mmCIF file of C-alpha atoms in Angstrom:
data_model
loop_
_atom_site.group_PDB
_atom_site.id
_atom_site.type_symbol
_atom_site.label_atom_id
_atom_site.label_comp_id
_atom_site.label_asym_id
_atom_site.label_seq_id
_atom_site.Cartn_x
_atom_site.Cartn_y
_atom_site.Cartn_z
ATOM 1 C CA MET A 1 41.561 56.573 -26.217
ATOM 2 C CA ASP A 2 40.025 54.579 -23.384
ATOM 3 C CA ALA A 3 43.005 52.392 -22.450
ATOM 4 C CA LEU A 4 40.823 49.715 -20.844
ATOM 5 C CA SER A 5 38.679 49.396 -23.971
ATOM 6 C CA ASP A 6 41.821 49.229 -26.104
ATOM 7 C CA VAL A 7 43.275 46.366 -24.055
ATOM 8 C CA LEU A 8 40.014 44.433 -24.259
ATOM 9 C CA ARG A 9 39.817 45.128 -27.997
ATOM 10 C CA VAL A 10 43.288 43.733 -28.685
ATOM 11 C CA ALA A 11 42.810 40.752 -26.372
ATOM 12 C CA PRO A 12 39.031 40.366 -26.670
ATOM 13 C CA LEU A 13 36.882 38.083 -24.580
ATOM 14 C CA THR A 14 35.228 35.379 -26.629
ATOM 15 C CA GLY A 15 31.886 33.661 -26.207
ATOM 16 C CA GLY A 16 31.256 31.697 -23.048
ATOM 17 C CA VAL A 17 30.400 28.106 -22.229
ATOM 18 C CA PHE A 18 27.708 27.991 -19.594
ATOM 19 C CA LEU A 19 26.554 25.646 -16.921
ATOM 20 C CA HIS A 20 23.351 25.606 -14.901
ATOM 21 C CA ALA A 21 23.752 24.048 -11.452
ATOM 22 C CA ASP A 22 21.213 22.807 -8.904
ATOM 23 C CA LEU A 23 22.946 21.876 -5.648
ATOM 24 C CA PHE A 24 21.471 20.554 -2.410
ATOM 25 C CA ALA A 25 23.146 20.573 1.010
ATOM 26 C CA PRO A 26 25.386 18.974 1.995
ATOM 27 C CA TRP A 27 27.757 19.326 -0.943
ATOM 28 C CA CYS A 28 31.333 20.367 -1.819
ATOM 29 C CA ILE A 29 32.880 20.570 -5.293
ATOM 30 C CA ALA A 30 36.465 21.245 -6.448
ATOM 31 C CA ALA A 31 36.379 23.025 -9.797
ATOM 32 C CA ARG A 32 38.881 24.027 -12.438
ATOM 33 C CA PHE A 33 38.502 24.001 -16.203
ATOM 34 C CA ALA A 34 41.034 23.759 -19.013
ATOM 35 C CA PRO A 35 40.700 25.844 -22.206
ATOM 36 C CA GLU A 36 40.404 22.663 -24.265
ATOM 37 C CA HIS A 37 37.262 21.740 -22.336
ATOM 38 C CA CYS A 38 35.637 24.821 -23.827
ATOM 39 C CA ALA A 39 37.335 24.665 -27.242
ATOM 40 C CA PRO A 40 34.217 23.794 -29.280
ATOM 41 C CA VAL A 41 32.669 27.112 -28.306
ATOM 42 C CA LEU A 42 35.569 29.317 -27.270
ATOM 43 C CA GLY A 43 38.183 28.337 -29.832
ATOM 44 C CA PRO A 44 41.834 28.880 -28.848
ATOM 45 C CA ALA A 45 42.072 30.603 -25.474
ATOM 46 C CA SER A 46 45.283 31.357 -23.623
ATOM 47 C CA ASP A 47 43.415 32.640 -20.575
ATOM 48 C CA LEU A 48 40.240 31.208 -19.115
ATOM 49 C CA ILE A 49 38.054 33.277 -16.794
ATOM 50 C CA ILE A 50 35.313 31.707 -14.695
ATOM 51 C CA TYR A 51 32.379 33.331 -12.965
ATOM 52 C CA HIS A 52 29.617 31.963 -10.753
ATOM 53 C CA TYR A 53 26.343 33.848 -10.331
ATOM 54 C CA VAL A 54 24.126 32.773 -7.434
ATOM 55 C CA VAL A 55 20.472 32.767 -8.443
ATOM 56 C CA GLU A 56 19.084 31.226 -5.247
ATOM 57 C CA GLY A 57 20.402 30.011 -1.898
ATOM 58 C CA GLU A 58 23.953 30.403 -0.611
ATOM 59 C CA LEU A 59 27.348 28.726 -0.604
ATOM 60 C CA ARG A 60 30.934 29.227 0.487
ATOM 61 C CA ILE A 61 33.849 29.547 -1.916
ATOM 62 C CA LYS A 62 37.622 29.789 -1.637
ATOM 63 C CA VAL A 63 40.692 29.209 -3.794
ATOM 64 C CA ASP A 64 42.237 25.841 -3.001
ATOM 65 C CA GLY A 65 45.148 26.128 -0.590
ATOM 66 C CA GLU A 66 43.989 29.349 1.017
ATOM 67 C CA HIS A 67 43.368 29.362 4.758
ATOM 68 C CA GLY A 68 40.071 30.258 6.366
ATOM 69 C CA GLU A 69 36.475 29.297 5.849
ATOM 70 C CA GLY A 70 36.087 31.037 2.520
ATOM 71 C CA ILE A 71 33.656 33.714 1.362
ATOM 72 C CA THR A 72 29.888 33.361 1.671
ATOM 73 C CA LEU A 73 27.931 33.991 -1.524
ATOM 74 C CA ARG A 74 24.194 34.618 -1.522
ATOM 75 C CA ALA A 75 21.558 35.321 -4.159
ATOM 76 C CA GLY A 76 22.734 38.184 -6.372
ATOM 77 C CA ASP A 77 26.438 37.632 -5.664
ATOM 78 C CA VAL A 78 29.020 36.995 -8.371
ATOM 79 C CA ALA A 79 32.403 35.305 -7.857
ATOM 80 C CA LEU A 80 34.974 35.881 -10.583
ATOM 81 C CA LEU A 81 38.132 33.777 -10.890
ATOM 82 C CA ALA A 82 40.305 35.651 -13.367
ATOM 83 C CA ARG A 83 42.966 32.947 -13.671
ATOM 84 C CA ASN A 84 40.845 29.811 -13.383
ATOM 85 C CA ASP A 85 42.477 28.692 -10.143
ATOM 86 C CA LEU A 86 41.337 25.436 -8.582
ATOM 87 C CA HIS A 87 38.633 26.430 -6.098
ATOM 88 C CA LEU A 88 36.274 24.840 -3.627
ATOM 89 C CA MET A 89 32.544 25.568 -3.474
ATOM 90 C CA GLY A 90 29.989 24.061 -1.185
ATOM 91 C CA SER A 91 27.515 24.253 1.624
ATOM 92 C CA ASP A 92 30.343 22.970 3.848
ATOM 93 C CA LEU A 93 33.962 23.283 2.683
ATOM 94 C CA SER A 94 35.145 20.821 5.328
ATOM 95 C CA LEU A 95 33.539 17.991 3.363
ATOM 96 C CA THR A 96 35.645 15.894 1.014
ATOM 97 C CA PRO A 97 35.112 17.602 -2.375
ATOM 98 C CA VAL A 98 34.067 15.806 -5.521
ATOM 99 C CA ALA A 99 35.709 16.832 -8.778
ATOM 100 C CA GLY A 100 33.593 19.156 -10.872
ATOM 101 C CA GLY A 101 34.168 17.027 -13.946
ATOM 102 C CA ASP A 102 32.575 14.038 -12.194
ATOM 103 C CA VAL A 103 29.212 15.733 -11.659
ATOM 104 C CA ILE A 104 28.848 17.833 -14.820
ATOM 105 C CA GLN A 105 26.307 16.427 -17.252
ATOM 106 C CA PRO A 106 26.771 17.103 -20.981
ATOM 107 C CA PRO A 107 24.215 19.248 -22.771
ATOM 108 C CA LYS A 108 21.163 17.685 -24.336
ATOM 109 C CA ASP A 109 19.927 18.830 -27.743
ATOM 110 C CA GLY A 110 22.433 21.678 -27.880
ATOM 111 C CA GLY A 111 21.561 23.047 -24.447
ATOM 112 C CA LEU A 112 23.759 23.868 -21.488
ATOM 113 C CA PHE A 113 25.932 21.690 -19.303
ATOM 114 C CA THR A 114 24.142 20.908 -16.042
ATOM 115 C CA VAL A 115 24.928 19.834 -12.496
ATOM 116 C CA HIS A 116 22.410 18.236 -10.154
ATOM 117 C CA HIS A 117 24.265 17.206 -7.019
ATOM 118 C CA GLY A 118 24.145 16.978 -3.235
ATOM 119 C CA GLY A 119 21.944 15.660 -0.468
ATOM 120 C CA GLY A 120 18.379 16.502 0.496
ATOM 121 C CA GLY A 121 18.953 19.865 2.184
ATOM 122 C CA GLY A 122 18.730 23.501 1.190
ATOM 123 C CA ARG A 123 18.917 24.337 -2.522
ATOM 124 C CA THR A 124 21.483 26.546 -4.211
ATOM 125 C CA GLN A 125 21.043 27.464 -7.863
ATOM 126 C CA MET A 126 23.892 28.927 -9.912
ATOM 127 C CA ILE A 127 24.795 29.955 -13.419
ATOM 128 C CA CYS A 128 28.473 29.352 -14.133
ATOM 129 C CA GLY A 129 30.062 31.204 -17.013
ATOM 130 C CA PHE A 130 33.358 30.874 -18.831
ATOM 131 C CA LEU A 131 35.200 33.377 -20.971
ATOM 132 C CA GLY A 132 38.274 32.834 -23.091
ATOM 133 C CA CYS A 133 40.872 35.485 -23.826
ATOM 134 C CA ALA A 134 43.226 34.661 -26.699
ATOM 135 C CA SER A 135 46.334 36.795 -26.345
ATOM 136 C CA THR A 136 49.943 36.528 -27.424
ATOM 137 C CA GLN A 137 51.240 37.906 -24.117
ATOM 138 C CA PRO A 138 49.739 38.177 -20.595
ATOM 139 C CA ASN A 139 46.720 40.443 -20.602
ATOM 140 C CA PRO A 140 47.485 43.445 -18.346
ATOM 141 C CA VAL A 141 43.901 43.622 -17.082
ATOM 142 C CA ILE A 142 43.548 39.940 -16.205
ATOM 143 C CA SER A 143 47.001 39.748 -14.623
ATOM 144 C CA THR A 144 46.082 42.639 -12.287
ATOM 145 C CA LEU A 145 42.892 41.082 -10.947
ATOM 146 C CA PRO A 146 42.986 38.963 -7.761
ATOM 147 C CA SER A 147 42.569 35.199 -7.911
ATOM 148 C CA LEU A 148 39.044 35.519 -6.489
ATOM 149 C CA PHE A 149 36.920 38.649 -6.592
ATOM 150 C CA THR A 150 33.299 38.824 -5.444
ATOM 151 C CA PHE A 151 30.669 41.506 -5.839
ATOM 152 C CA ASN A 152 26.909 41.861 -5.622
ATOM 153 C CA VAL A 153 24.576 42.819 -8.454
ATOM 154 C CA ALA A 154 21.474 43.127 -6.316
ATOM 155 C CA HIS A 155 21.498 46.872 -5.760
ATOM 156 C CA GLY A 156 22.010 50.185 -7.523
ATOM 157 C CA GLY A 157 23.130 51.724 -10.798
ATOM 158 C CA ALA A 158 24.401 49.442 -13.546
ATOM 159 C CA ALA A 159 23.755 46.513 -11.216
ATOM 160 C CA ASP A 160 20.021 46.780 -11.883
ATOM 161 C CA TRP A 161 20.222 45.749 -15.535
ATOM 162 C CA ILE A 162 22.911 43.141 -14.823
ATOM 163 C CA ARG A 163 20.742 41.551 -12.145
ATOM 164 C CA SER A 164 17.587 41.639 -14.217
ATOM 165 C CA THR A 165 19.325 40.254 -17.308
ATOM 166 C CA LEU A 166 20.987 37.459 -15.348
ATOM 167 C CA GLN A 167 17.668 36.580 -13.788
ATOM 168 C CA TYR A 168 16.072 36.597 -17.239
ATOM 169 C CA GLY A 169 18.886 34.422 -18.547
ATOM 170 C CA ALA A 170 18.427 32.004 -15.667
ATOM 171 C CA ALA A 171 14.741 31.735 -16.493
ATOM 172 C CA GLU A 172 15.595 31.132 -20.160
ATOM 173 C CA VAL A 173 17.986 28.356 -19.164
ATOM 174 C CA ALA A 174 15.426 26.761 -16.873
ATOM 175 C CA ALA A 175 12.831 26.844 -19.641
ATOM 176 C CA GLY A 176 15.252 25.476 -22.238
ATOM 177 C CA ARG A 177 14.404 28.179 -24.766
ATOM 178 C CA PRO A 178 16.526 28.440 -27.924
ATOM 179 C CA GLY A 179 19.138 31.200 -27.867
ATOM 180 C CA SER A 180 19.715 31.240 -24.111
ATOM 181 C CA GLU A 181 23.387 30.299 -24.609
ATOM 182 C CA THR A 182 23.969 33.267 -26.919
ATOM 183 C CA LEU A 183 22.204 35.625 -24.537
ATOM 184 C CA LEU A 184 24.355 34.557 -21.601
ATOM 185 C CA ALA A 185 27.556 34.599 -23.683
ATOM 186 C CA LYS A 186 27.127 38.280 -24.459
ATOM 187 C CA LEU A 187 26.072 39.042 -20.916
ATOM 188 C CA SER A 188 29.187 37.399 -19.500
ATOM 189 C CA GLU A 189 31.393 39.839 -21.409
ATOM 190 C CA LEU A 190 29.489 42.769 -19.907
ATOM 191 C CA LEU A 191 29.624 41.144 -16.500
ATOM 192 C CA PHE A 192 33.417 40.884 -16.705
ATOM 193 C CA LEU A 193 33.711 44.557 -17.609
ATOM 194 C CA GLU A 194 31.480 45.464 -14.665
ATOM 195 C CA ALA A 195 33.660 43.319 -12.386
ATOM 196 C CA VAL A 196 36.787 45.161 -13.575
ATOM 197 C CA ARG A 197 35.117 48.511 -12.934
ATOM 198 C CA ARG A 198 33.981 47.448 -9.460
ATOM 199 C CA TYR A 199 37.424 46.174 -8.562
ATOM 200 C CA THR A 200 39.115 49.353 -9.803
ATOM 201 C CA GLU A 201 36.763 51.507 -7.745
ATOM 202 C CA THR A 202 37.560 49.577 -4.573
ATOM 203 C CA LEU A 203 41.368 49.457 -4.927
ATOM 204 C CA PRO A 204 43.017 50.544 -1.675
ATOM 205 C CA ASP A 205 45.636 53.276 -1.564
ATOM 206 C CA GLY A 206 49.080 51.893 -2.238
ATOM 207 C CA GLN A 207 47.839 49.154 -4.565
ATOM 208 C CA THR A 208 49.990 48.557 -7.638
ATOM 209 C CA GLY A 209 49.253 47.051 -11.030
ATOM 210 C CA TRP A 210 47.795 48.090 -14.361
ATOM 211 C CA LEU A 211 44.344 48.976 -13.013
ATOM 212 C CA ALA A 212 45.886 50.994 -10.177
ATOM 213 C CA GLY A 213 47.902 52.856 -12.807
ATOM 214 C CA LEU A 214 44.760 53.475 -14.829
ATOM 215 C CA ARG A 215 43.157 55.133 -11.792
ATOM 216 C CA GLU A 216 46.184 57.331 -10.944
ATOM 217 C CA PRO A 217 45.726 60.717 -12.719
ATOM 218 C CA TYR A 218 49.168 61.076 -14.317
ATOM 219 C CA VAL A 219 49.845 57.438 -15.154
ATOM 220 C CA GLY A 220 46.248 56.994 -16.304
ATOM 221 C CA ARG A 221 46.640 59.960 -18.648
ATOM 222 C CA ALA A 222 49.927 58.545 -19.939
ATOM 223 C CA LEU A 223 48.285 55.176 -20.625
ATOM 224 C CA ALA A 224 45.459 56.896 -22.494
ATOM 225 C CA LEU A 225 47.961 58.791 -24.651
ATOM 226 C CA LEU A 226 50.034 55.716 -25.459
ATOM 227 C CA HIS A 227 46.996 53.648 -26.370
ATOM 228 C CA GLY A 228 45.438 56.551 -28.243
ATOM 229 C CA ASP A 229 48.411 56.990 -30.608
ATOM 230 C CA ILE A 230 50.582 53.900 -30.575
ATOM 231 C CA ALA A 231 52.070 54.932 -33.925
ATOM 232 C CA ARG A 232 53.638 58.072 -32.511
ATOM 233 C CA PRO A 233 57.404 57.809 -31.834
ATOM 234 C CA TRP A 234 56.949 58.567 -28.152
ATOM 235 C CA THR A 235 59.727 59.491 -25.744
ATOM 236 C CA VAL A 236 59.410 59.803 -21.975
ATOM 237 C CA ASP A 237 60.074 63.548 -22.363
ATOM 238 C CA ASP A 238 57.139 63.870 -24.783
ATOM 239 C CA LEU A 239 54.871 61.893 -22.504
ATOM 240 C CA GLY A 240 55.908 63.909 -19.450
ATOM 241 C CA ARG A 241 55.131 67.191 -21.205
ATOM 242 C CA GLU A 242 51.701 65.910 -22.256
ATOM 243 C CA VAL A 243 50.712 64.849 -18.727
ATOM 244 C CA GLY A 244 52.405 67.730 -16.887
ATOM 245 C CA LEU A 245 55.181 65.879 -15.074
ATOM 246 C CA SER A 246 58.932 65.779 -15.377
ATOM 247 C CA ARG A 247 60.504 62.826 -17.149
ATOM 248 C CA SER A 248 61.861 61.386 -13.895
ATOM 249 C CA SER A 249 58.629 61.842 -11.935
ATOM 250 C CA LEU A 250 56.532 60.166 -14.609
ATOM 251 C CA ALA A 251 58.987 57.297 -14.975
ATOM 252 C CA GLU A 252 59.025 56.747 -11.204
ATOM 253 C CA ARG A 253 55.228 56.663 -10.957
ATOM 254 C CA PHE A 254 54.915 54.429 -14.009
ATOM 255 C CA ILE A 255 57.454 51.897 -12.747
ATOM 256 C CA ARG A 256 55.958 51.871 -9.240
ATOM 257 C CA LEU A 257 52.428 51.201 -10.498
ATOM 258 C CA ILE A 258 52.807 49.367 -13.815
ATOM 259 C CA GLY A 259 56.078 47.617 -13.036
ATOM 260 C CA VAL A 260 58.029 48.684 -16.142
ATOM 261 C CA PRO A 261 59.191 52.020 -17.640
ATOM 262 C CA PRO A 262 56.807 53.759 -20.080
ATOM 263 C CA MET A 263 58.786 52.901 -23.229
ATOM 264 C CA HIS A 264 59.134 49.275 -22.145
ATOM 265 C CA TYR A 265 55.360 49.124 -21.693
ATOM 266 C CA LEU A 266 54.841 50.684 -25.130
ATOM 267 C CA ALA A 267 57.179 48.189 -26.783
ATOM 268 C CA ASN A 268 55.316 45.274 -25.158
ATOM 269 C CA TRP A 269 51.981 46.668 -26.257
ATOM 270 C CA ARG A 270 53.182 47.067 -29.832
ATOM 271 C CA MET A 271 54.079 43.385 -29.780
ATOM 272 C CA GLN A 272 50.546 42.530 -28.671
ATOM 273 C CA ILE A 273 49.196 44.590 -31.570
ATOM 274 C CA ALA A 274 51.552 42.782 -33.945
ATOM 275 C CA GLY A 275 50.462 39.393 -32.610
ATOM 276 C CA GLN A 276 46.808 40.283 -33.027
ATOM 277 C CA LYS A 277 47.411 41.385 -36.612
ATOM 278 C CA LEU A 278 49.197 38.153 -37.462
ATOM 279 C CA ARG A 279 46.545 36.009 -35.792
ATOM 280 C CA HIS A 280 43.533 37.647 -37.429
ATOM 281 C CA THR A 281 44.669 39.193 -40.727
ATOM 282 C CA SER A 282 46.937 38.406 -43.658
ATOM 283 C CA ALA A 283 49.020 41.539 -43.096
ATOM 284 C CA SER A 284 52.478 41.494 -41.570
ATOM 285 C CA PRO A 285 53.699 43.850 -38.844
ATOM 286 C CA GLY A 286 55.188 47.009 -40.244
ATOM 287 C CA THR A 287 53.359 46.924 -43.591
ATOM 288 C CA SER A 288 50.437 49.290 -42.928
ATOM 289 C CA ARG A 289 50.420 53.044 -43.311
ATOM 290 C CA ARG A 290 50.135 53.236 -39.556
ATOM 291 C CA ASP A 291 53.320 51.184 -39.177
ATOM 292 C CA SER A 292 55.210 53.096 -41.853
ATOM 293 C CA ARG A 293 54.469 56.322 -39.984
ATOM 294 C CA LEU A 294 56.397 54.784 -37.143
ATOM 295 C CA ARG A 295 59.328 53.960 -39.419
ATOM 296 C CA LEU A 296 59.481 50.826 -37.320
ATOM 297 C CA ARG A 297 59.350 48.058 -39.885
ATOM 298 C CA GLY A 298 62.899 46.817 -39.363
ATOM 299 C CA ARG A 299 62.946 47.422 -35.637
ATOM 300 C CA LEU A 300 59.461 45.970 -35.197
ATOM 301 C CA LEU A 301 60.338 42.764 -36.998
ATOM 302 C CA ARG A 302 63.531 42.347 -34.977
ATOM 303 C CA ALA A 303 61.651 43.006 -31.746
ATOM 304 C CA PHE A 304 58.939 40.535 -32.741
ATOM 305 C CA LYS A 305 61.486 37.775 -33.320
ATOM 306 C CA LYS A 306 63.151 38.543 -30.000
ATOM 307 C CA THR A 307 59.811 38.482 -28.141
ATOM 308 C CA PHE A 308 58.210 35.422 -29.747
ATOM 309 C CA GLY A 309 61.295 33.456 -30.773
ATOM 310 C CA SER A 310 60.480 33.271 -34.483
ATOM 311 C CA ALA A 311 59.844 35.424 -37.518
ATOM 312 C CA PRO A 312 56.264 36.706 -37.989
ATOM 313 C CA ALA A 313 55.448 34.332 -40.863
ATOM 314 C CA THR A 314 56.604 31.305 -38.876
ATOM 315 C CA TRP A 315 54.736 32.440 -35.753
ATOM 316 C CA ARG A 316 51.521 32.980 -37.749
ATOM 317 C CA ARG A 317 51.538 29.444 -39.149
ATOM 318 C CA SER A 318 51.647 27.949 -35.654
ATOM 319 C CA ASN A 319 49.221 30.355 -33.934
ATOM 320 C CA ARG A 320 46.342 31.014 -36.301
#
């Protein structure tokens, strides 16, 4: 089992809300969006991810409160804010920012939100995308990502089709053609996955977190095994034998990188599976053949109540 795909399957990204921005120097905007702002399209979302793709021109961006002049973005660059932190964007970040909500124009005839703002100077054109992630507990992928991550889709490999599709989507938006929102919604999901891959590839030695664990050979193998057979009554001894490490060595690596022991991680993940089942199906945790193999029905229900503070039936009524 591909552990990354499994995490994104259980806590899937949902369709985006998109904004097309034309900005003219000098300008500076402070932006942050709440899940309810996107509710008509996204539905319930516990996590909101934002990305900005620069089609033309350049700007500077930084998370509010951080020191320095920010990061320069140019055509082909993508900025991803995995936790929707308040951030500043502009031709000059020393300017007094306007609130993003004050300059966003609502869509016309079912189109996209738009921004047309600034002075009479150089033009910057952006597509801004939003993704919602409905999860019962913190998503291990999203929680590992930095507040602001930037990368370029102008050169090489998978970047070629991302760049060309984004450019095509930008042209569709500019032309107001039907279906452009759907096209960009699907693309944003692929763009997020590409951002996660890029970030994982560039992690420095000594980095900790779920993605760092995924890249480490032994912990990555352990994660794949746990996600590949969640129904198995795993022990740390079993897992150590499968990956070729002693129980203590595996536990030490797992705790150092993931932050919790292997069996603690597995228990948390089972709760996420249970929450997903309650949210999207009529079944209860512990009732499927998969669950009965675990012989976990009683323990699973007790653990669910301890984790979420209520019995599964009560939790479902308030979270569906």
